[in-house]
Amino acid sequence: MSLLSVACLAGFLYYTIIPEGPQLLWFPESARETSISSEMTIRADKFTPEVLLAAPRRSSALPNSAGNLAVYSVSTYSFESHKKTTEIKVLDIATGQSTLITNDEKASEPNWLGEGNDLLWLKSGEKGSTPVVVGSSDEVGKNYIAGVVPAPISDVKLKVLDQDRVAIAVTGKARPNGDFYNPEDEPKKYTTGMLYDSLMVRHWDKYVTPNRNAIWHGILLKAKPHITESKGRYILRDLTNVLKGSRLESPIPPWGGQDNFDLSATSVGFVAKDPDLNPATNTKSNFYFVTIDDSPHGQTYSEPRKVELNGLEGASSAPAFSPSGNAVAFFQMKENGYESDKNRIIVASDLTKSSATLALLVSDDGKAVWDRSPSTVSWSNDERFLYLVAEENGLTKLFKLLIAVDPDNNEMPEALTESGSISDVRPLGANSSYLLLSGSSLIDNSIYSVLDPTNSAKAKVVSSNSKNGTFFGLSSKQVSDIWFQGAREQVHAWVMKPSNFSSAKRYPLAYVIHGGPQGAWTDSWSTRWNPAIFAEQGYVVITPNPTGSTGYGQDFTNAITEEWGGLPYEDLVKGFDYIKNELVYVDTDRAVALGASYGGYMMNWMQGHPLAKEFKALVCHDGIFSMVNQLSSDEQYFPNHDLGGPYFTKHRKTWEKWNPARFTGNWSTPMLVIHNELDYRLPISEGLAMFNVLQGKGIESRFLTFPDESHWVLKEENSLLWHTVVLNWINKFVGLPVYKDEREQGYEVQN
């Protein structure tokens, strides 16, 4: 088997479920080799872009109601066949063995169906349709189609109603009249013109059309005995658009999905932008719910009703019904127009009564007593606790919060994890207090673990996709962190060393600046900006989290407002000085800097300021060249907030103050510019302007563009070229070998 078709090996720690909860079982080496489900069969000698991009990518693991099995999907790309394979598998949590359910490349989104071991998944069908498939982990291969939806759908959620019925909710585009939209049913047009009367015109990578996201609800019904050919099988009834006629759109584009809605036996709850406000200049969204009246003749649906929240005018997100369906939790921001405001925790114990809606952890100053901004929320089976996922000091932790009836009881959330990044939390069975966690780290792209939330002991790994990095040739010994004094506060940074690191040697520095700017480098996996890729070339990689970063308190995040080239730049200067003076194994005379989005803005800002002179070369991916050109961006609320207000007001001076284009006279450092055609947030004219200046000044430079990519490079073959060009560029300036001849991969310079 080729290294390029590498597949991942499940982990070496296993559990058995007994009445007292999971117990860790240790297998001898010989037993491990026979009991492990092998998805990655070859250990990489060196972690390269090919290994990164060809490594299997697993979804979150979903446990069944008994808590003994978990279903997940895994996709793998082959650079030999130039194809992606998709599999749905079921993991036996007690033995660690995985069973292949289907390798249909068109299958996706597996879910447990009911209380047994039946499974439901979606399949891409002919002419844009979506068959809904039912199978079983007990009888692999005996699958059948429960129904066919006449359009593309996704984001399946299920709720058992009784032994014969399961409610289903999915998302899919709707036409202006509320019916399903299938792009393959579109009649031929004789013009390509698109006419707009208001913002927004285009969003991230697509032009906006009249077709909107919608949530569709229906019932999967078990066939009765008199229907002999379908006895015991599920049949999908017609789906109803619960947003029809409401002017509401959910999930919220462009990235909303399952996290934007939830399903109970009697309601669909969802978040949607306020329909009375323009989405290009406002972030305000609300939580709405639709009640479902279940009758022998079918379901009827109320009109969507909004939950009113006084004083919280920002974005809503992440609704989650309690297991009984009697209560719902969600997040609400305070400030309209600010997409990185703190998420406040809201619990509604009775959706029909506004007095039953409570904000948790409130404070007199309105900031909330817990200085973290959670991203996901879920409930304990006994409905006494909320489980919150939030960034904290470079980690994405799981927290437990007691739901206090008394609003003056501000018991703080308790951190349950202290390493890696948690991406998904599920109760391990319908009656268990244990949790099944999905996550990743800087050295492992998929980790499933079991946690007892009543015990502060470390979560136990059920399955490690790379055996804690071993199959990638990586080790936790490569990862450390530093803190240094920034412009105002201590600043945190991750450090990634080469796997063959020697304290007797000195290594060139790769200083990598994150985007956002309200974002952070965390102990998590990435297929786009993976520090280990650069470390394995021979760099010490340092990823700082300067002013504006998330997970270090809301004041630290907010401090970047009207300070884009100020406090963060000062932090980066002080960080570089710290590295030069304190990290003896780093050769700062051979340093390069790289950044994307806001990190790309910072490359341009550096170019005009002294810090750039410390670097041999820069890489700017989809960055900002001119702040004024942000007027052509899609989400106008973003620059309006961060720069104090619109350009055509008194805040114009702030826009001009932090404009990198003002300082092009100082540019001198060689730079690779990458900018993509479909990036409508930061239009390609930004990248072309940078390249024009560099070339016009005779500065060594290159320009890479992908006509079919947007803000990120997501297609595997494109990503391989991206990595090849980037590594060749920076290696050239620090004396490291060429990674790979670009012409060997069939790529040619265009002029």
CSV table of C-alpha atoms in Angstrom, one decimal, residues 40-287:
chain,number,residue,atom,x,y,z
A,40,MET,CA,-4.4,3.8,9.0
A,41,THR,CA,-2.1,0.9,8.1
A,42,ILE,CA,1.2,2.5,7.4
A,43,ARG,CA,3.2,4.7,9.7
A,44,ALA,CA,4.6,7.8,8.1
A,45,ASP,CA,8.4,8.2,8.1
A,46,LYS,CA,7.9,11.9,7.9
A,47,PHE,CA,4.9,14.1,8.3
A,48,THR,CA,4.5,15.8,4.9
A,49,PRO,CA,1.6,17.6,3.1
A,50,GLU,CA,0.8,14.4,1.3
A,51,VAL,CA,0.4,12.6,4.6
A,52,LEU,CA,-1.7,15.4,6.1
A,53,LEU,CA,-4.1,15.6,3.1
A,54,ALA,CA,-4.4,11.8,2.5
A,55,ALA,CA,-4.9,10.9,6.2
A,56,PRO,CA,-8.5,9.8,6.9
A,57,ARG,CA,-10.8,12.4,8.3
A,58,ARG,CA,-13.3,11.2,10.8
A,59,SER,CA,-16.6,12.8,11.8
A,60,SER,CA,-17.7,13.2,15.4
A,61,ALA,CA,-18.7,9.9,17.0
A,62,LEU,CA,-22.4,9.4,17.8
A,63,PRO,CA,-23.2,6.8,20.5
A,64,ASN,CA,-26.3,4.6,20.4
A,65,SER,CA,-29.0,4.7,23.1
A,66,ALA,CA,-27.4,1.7,24.9
A,67,GLY,CA,-24.0,3.4,25.0
A,68,ASN,CA,-22.0,0.4,23.6
A,69,LEU,CA,-21.6,1.5,20.0
A,70,ALA,CA,-20.7,4.7,18.2
A,71,VAL,CA,-21.2,5.5,14.5
A,72,TYR,CA,-19.0,7.8,12.5
A,73,SER,CA,-18.0,8.5,8.9
A,74,VAL,CA,-14.5,8.7,7.5
A,75,SER,CA,-13.2,10.1,4.2
A,76,THR,CA,-9.8,9.5,2.6
A,77,TYR,CA,-8.3,11.1,-0.4
A,78,SER,CA,-5.9,9.2,-2.7
A,79,PHE,CA,-3.4,11.2,-4.7
A,80,GLU,CA,-2.8,8.1,-6.9
A,81,SER,CA,-6.4,7.7,-8.0
A,82,HIS,CA,-7.3,11.3,-7.4
A,83,LYS,CA,-10.5,10.2,-5.7
A,84,LYS,CA,-12.0,10.5,-2.3
A,85,THR,CA,-13.5,7.4,-0.6
A,86,THR,CA,-16.2,7.6,2.1
A,87,GLU,CA,-17.1,5.0,4.7
A,88,ILE,CA,-19.6,4.8,7.5
A,89,LYS,CA,-18.4,2.7,10.4
A,90,VAL,CA,-19.6,1.6,13.8
A,91,LEU,CA,-17.1,1.4,16.7
A,92,ASP,CA,-17.6,-1.1,19.5
A,93,ILE,CA,-16.6,0.9,22.5
A,94,ALA,CA,-15.7,-2.2,24.6
A,95,THR,CA,-13.4,-3.9,22.1
A,96,GLY,CA,-12.2,-1.0,19.9
A,97,GLN,CA,-13.2,-2.9,16.8
A,98,SER,CA,-14.9,-1.0,13.9
A,99,THR,CA,-17.4,-2.5,11.5
A,100,LEU,CA,-17.9,-1.2,8.0
A,101,ILE,CA,-21.5,-0.4,7.4
A,102,THR,CA,-21.2,1.0,3.9
A,103,ASN,CA,-18.4,2.3,1.6
A,104,ASP,CA,-20.9,4.0,-0.7
A,105,GLU,CA,-19.0,7.2,-1.7
A,106,LYS,CA,-22.4,9.0,-1.9
A,107,ALA,CA,-23.3,8.2,1.7
A,108,SER,CA,-23.1,10.7,4.5
A,109,GLU,CA,-24.4,11.8,7.9
A,110,PRO,CA,-25.0,8.5,9.8
A,111,ASN,CA,-27.4,8.7,12.8
A,112,TRP,CA,-28.9,6.1,15.1
A,113,LEU,CA,-32.6,5.5,14.4
A,114,GLY,CA,-34.6,4.7,17.5
A,115,GLU,CA,-33.5,2.7,20.5
A,116,GLY,CA,-32.1,-0.4,18.7
A,117,ASN,CA,-29.2,-0.6,16.3
A,118,ASP,CA,-30.9,0.7,13.2
A,119,LEU,CA,-29.1,3.5,11.4
A,120,LEU,CA,-30.1,6.2,9.0
A,121,TRP,CA,-28.0,8.1,6.5
A,122,LEU,CA,-28.3,10.3,3.5
A,123,LYS,CA,-27.2,9.5,0.0
A,124,SER,CA,-26.6,11.8,-3.0
A,125,GLY,CA,-29.1,10.7,-5.6
A,126,GLU,CA,-29.9,11.3,-9.2
A,127,LYS,CA,-30.8,14.7,-10.5
A,128,GLY,CA,-30.1,16.4,-7.2
A,129,SER,CA,-32.4,14.2,-5.1
A,130,THR,CA,-31.5,12.7,-1.7
A,131,PRO,CA,-32.5,9.1,-0.8
A,132,VAL,CA,-32.9,8.5,2.9
A,133,VAL,CA,-31.3,5.1,3.6
A,134,VAL,CA,-32.0,2.9,6.6
A,135,GLY,CA,-29.6,0.0,7.7
A,136,SER,CA,-28.5,-1.7,10.8
A,137,SER,CA,-25.2,-2.5,12.6
A,138,ASP,CA,-26.7,-5.9,13.3
A,139,GLU,CA,-27.3,-6.8,9.6
A,140,VAL,CA,-24.7,-5.1,7.6
A,141,GLY,CA,-25.6,-4.7,3.9
A,142,LYS,CA,-29.4,-5.1,4.3
A,143,ASN,CA,-30.1,-1.5,3.6
A,144,TYR,CA,-33.2,0.0,2.1
A,145,ILE,CA,-34.5,3.4,1.0
A,146,ALA,CA,-37.1,4.8,3.4
A,147,GLY,CA,-37.9,7.7,1.0
A,148,VAL,CA,-36.5,10.1,-1.5
A,149,VAL,CA,-36.4,13.9,-0.9
A,150,PRO,CA,-36.5,15.7,-4.3
A,151,ALA,CA,-33.7,18.1,-3.5
A,152,PRO,CA,-30.3,18.2,-1.7
A,153,ILE,CA,-30.6,18.1,2.1
A,154,SER,CA,-28.3,17.8,5.0
A,155,ASP,CA,-27.9,18.3,8.8
A,156,VAL,CA,-30.1,15.3,9.9
A,157,LYS,CA,-31.6,15.4,13.4
A,158,LEU,CA,-33.8,12.6,14.8
A,159,LYS,CA,-36.2,12.3,17.8
A,160,VAL,CA,-37.9,9.1,18.9
A,161,LEU,CA,-41.7,9.7,19.4
A,162,ASP,CA,-42.8,6.2,20.1
A,163,GLN,CA,-41.9,2.6,19.1
A,164,ASP,CA,-43.3,3.2,15.6
A,165,ARG,CA,-42.4,6.8,14.8
A,166,VAL,CA,-39.3,8.9,14.7
A,167,ALA,CA,-39.4,12.7,14.0
A,168,ILE,CA,-36.8,13.9,11.5
A,169,ALA,CA,-35.6,17.4,10.8
A,170,VAL,CA,-33.2,18.4,8.0
A,171,THR,CA,-32.0,21.5,6.2
A,172,GLY,CA,-32.4,22.3,2.5
A,173,LYS,CA,-32.8,25.2,0.2
A,174,ALA,CA,-36.3,26.6,-0.4
A,175,ARG,CA,-37.7,28.6,-3.3
A,176,PRO,CA,-39.3,32.0,-2.5
A,177,ASN,CA,-42.7,30.1,-2.4
A,178,GLY,CA,-41.4,27.8,0.3
A,179,ASP,CA,-41.1,24.6,-1.8
A,180,PHE,CA,-37.9,22.6,-2.1
A,181,TYR,CA,-35.2,24.1,-4.4
A,182,ASN,CA,-33.3,21.7,-6.5
A,183,PRO,CA,-30.7,23.4,-8.7
A,184,GLU,CA,-30.9,20.7,-11.3
A,185,ASP,CA,-34.6,21.6,-11.9
A,186,GLU,CA,-33.8,25.1,-12.9
A,187,PRO,CA,-35.1,26.1,-16.3
A,188,LYS,CA,-32.5,27.3,-18.9
A,189,LYS,CA,-31.8,31.0,-18.6
A,190,TYR,CA,-30.9,33.1,-21.6
A,191,THR,CA,-29.1,35.8,-19.6
A,192,THR,CA,-26.6,35.7,-16.8
A,193,GLY,CA,-27.5,39.1,-15.3
A,194,MET,CA,-28.3,39.3,-11.6
A,195,LEU,CA,-30.1,42.4,-10.3
A,196,TYR,CA,-30.0,43.6,-6.7
A,197,ASP,CA,-31.9,46.3,-4.8
A,198,SER,CA,-30.2,45.9,-1.4
A,199,LEU,CA,-27.3,44.3,0.3
A,200,MET,CA,-26.0,41.7,0.5
A,201,VAL,CA,-24.9,40.9,-3.1
A,202,ARG,CA,-22.5,38.1,-2.5
A,203,HIS,CA,-21.4,36.2,0.6
A,204,TRP,CA,-18.0,34.5,1.1
A,205,ASP,CA,-17.9,32.5,-2.1
A,206,LYS,CA,-21.4,32.7,-3.7
A,207,TYR,CA,-23.7,35.3,-5.1
A,208,VAL,CA,-26.9,35.6,-3.1
A,209,THR,CA,-30.1,34.3,-4.8
A,210,PRO,CA,-33.8,34.3,-3.8
A,211,ASN,CA,-33.5,30.7,-2.6
A,212,ARG,CA,-33.0,30.5,1.1
A,213,ASN,CA,-32.0,27.9,3.7
A,214,ALA,CA,-34.9,26.3,5.5
A,215,ILE,CA,-35.6,23.6,8.1
A,216,TRP,CA,-37.8,20.7,7.0
A,217,HIS,CA,-39.7,18.4,9.4
A,218,GLY,CA,-41.4,15.1,8.9
A,219,ILE,CA,-42.0,11.6,10.3
A,220,LEU,CA,-40.3,8.2,9.7
A,221,LEU,CA,-43.1,5.7,10.3
A,222,LYS,CA,-42.7,1.9,10.7
A,223,ALA,CA,-44.9,0.1,8.2
A,224,LYS,CA,-47.8,-1.9,9.6
A,225,PRO,CA,-48.2,-5.7,9.2
A,226,HIS,CA,-50.8,-5.4,6.5
A,227,ILE,CA,-48.1,-3.8,4.2
A,228,THR,CA,-46.4,-7.1,3.8
A,229,GLU,CA,-43.6,-6.0,1.5
A,230,SER,CA,-42.6,-3.2,4.0
A,231,LYS,CA,-43.4,-4.8,7.3
A,232,GLY,CA,-41.2,-3.3,10.1
A,233,ARG,CA,-39.5,-0.9,7.7
A,234,TYR,CA,-39.4,2.8,8.1
A,235,ILE,CA,-41.2,4.9,5.5
A,236,LEU,CA,-40.5,8.7,5.2
A,237,ARG,CA,-43.5,10.9,5.1
A,238,ASP,CA,-43.4,14.2,3.2
A,239,LEU,CA,-41.3,16.9,4.7
A,240,THR,CA,-42.7,20.3,5.7
A,241,ASN,CA,-40.9,23.6,5.5
A,242,VAL,CA,-41.5,24.9,9.0
A,243,LEU,CA,-40.2,28.4,8.0
A,244,LYS,CA,-42.5,28.8,5.0
A,245,GLY,CA,-44.0,32.3,4.8
A,246,SER,CA,-42.0,33.6,7.7
A,247,ARG,CA,-39.3,35.6,6.0
A,248,LEU,CA,-36.8,33.7,8.2
A,249,GLU,CA,-33.7,31.9,7.0
A,250,SER,CA,-32.1,29.1,9.0
A,251,PRO,CA,-29.4,27.8,9.1
A,252,ILE,CA,-27.8,31.2,8.9
A,253,PRO,CA,-25.5,31.4,5.9
A,254,PRO,CA,-22.8,30.8,5.1
A,255,TRP,CA,-21.6,28.4,7.9
A,256,GLY,CA,-24.7,27.5,9.9
A,257,GLY,CA,-25.7,23.9,10.0
A,258,GLN,CA,-26.8,21.5,12.8
A,259,ASP,CA,-25.6,24.0,15.4
A,260,ASN,CA,-28.4,26.5,14.3
A,261,PHE,CA,-31.4,24.3,15.1
A,262,ASP,CA,-32.6,21.5,17.4
A,263,LEU,CA,-35.6,19.1,17.6
A,264,SER,CA,-37.8,17.9,20.4
A,265,ALA,CA,-40.9,15.8,20.3
A,266,THR,CA,-43.2,18.9,20.1
A,267,SER,CA,-41.0,21.7,18.8
A,268,VAL,CA,-38.4,22.8,16.3
A,269,GLY,CA,-36.1,25.5,17.8
A,270,PHE,CA,-33.8,27.6,15.6
A,271,VAL,CA,-31.8,30.8,15.3
A,272,ALA,CA,-32.2,33.2,12.3
A,273,LYS,CA,-31.2,36.7,11.4
A,274,ASP,CA,-33.7,39.4,12.3
A,275,PRO,CA,-35.7,39.8,9.0
A,276,ASP,CA,-36.2,43.5,9.6
A,277,LEU,CA,-32.5,44.2,9.6
A,278,ASN,CA,-30.0,44.0,6.7
A,279,PRO,CA,-27.7,41.0,7.1
A,280,ALA,CA,-24.7,42.8,5.6
A,281,THR,CA,-24.7,45.5,8.3
A,282,ASN,CA,-26.2,43.7,11.3
A,283,THR,CA,-25.4,40.5,13.2
A,284,LYS,CA,-28.6,40.5,15.3
A,285,SER,CA,-30.3,37.2,15.2
A,286,ASN,CA,-33.0,35.7,17.4
A,287,PHE,CA,-34.1,32.3,18.8
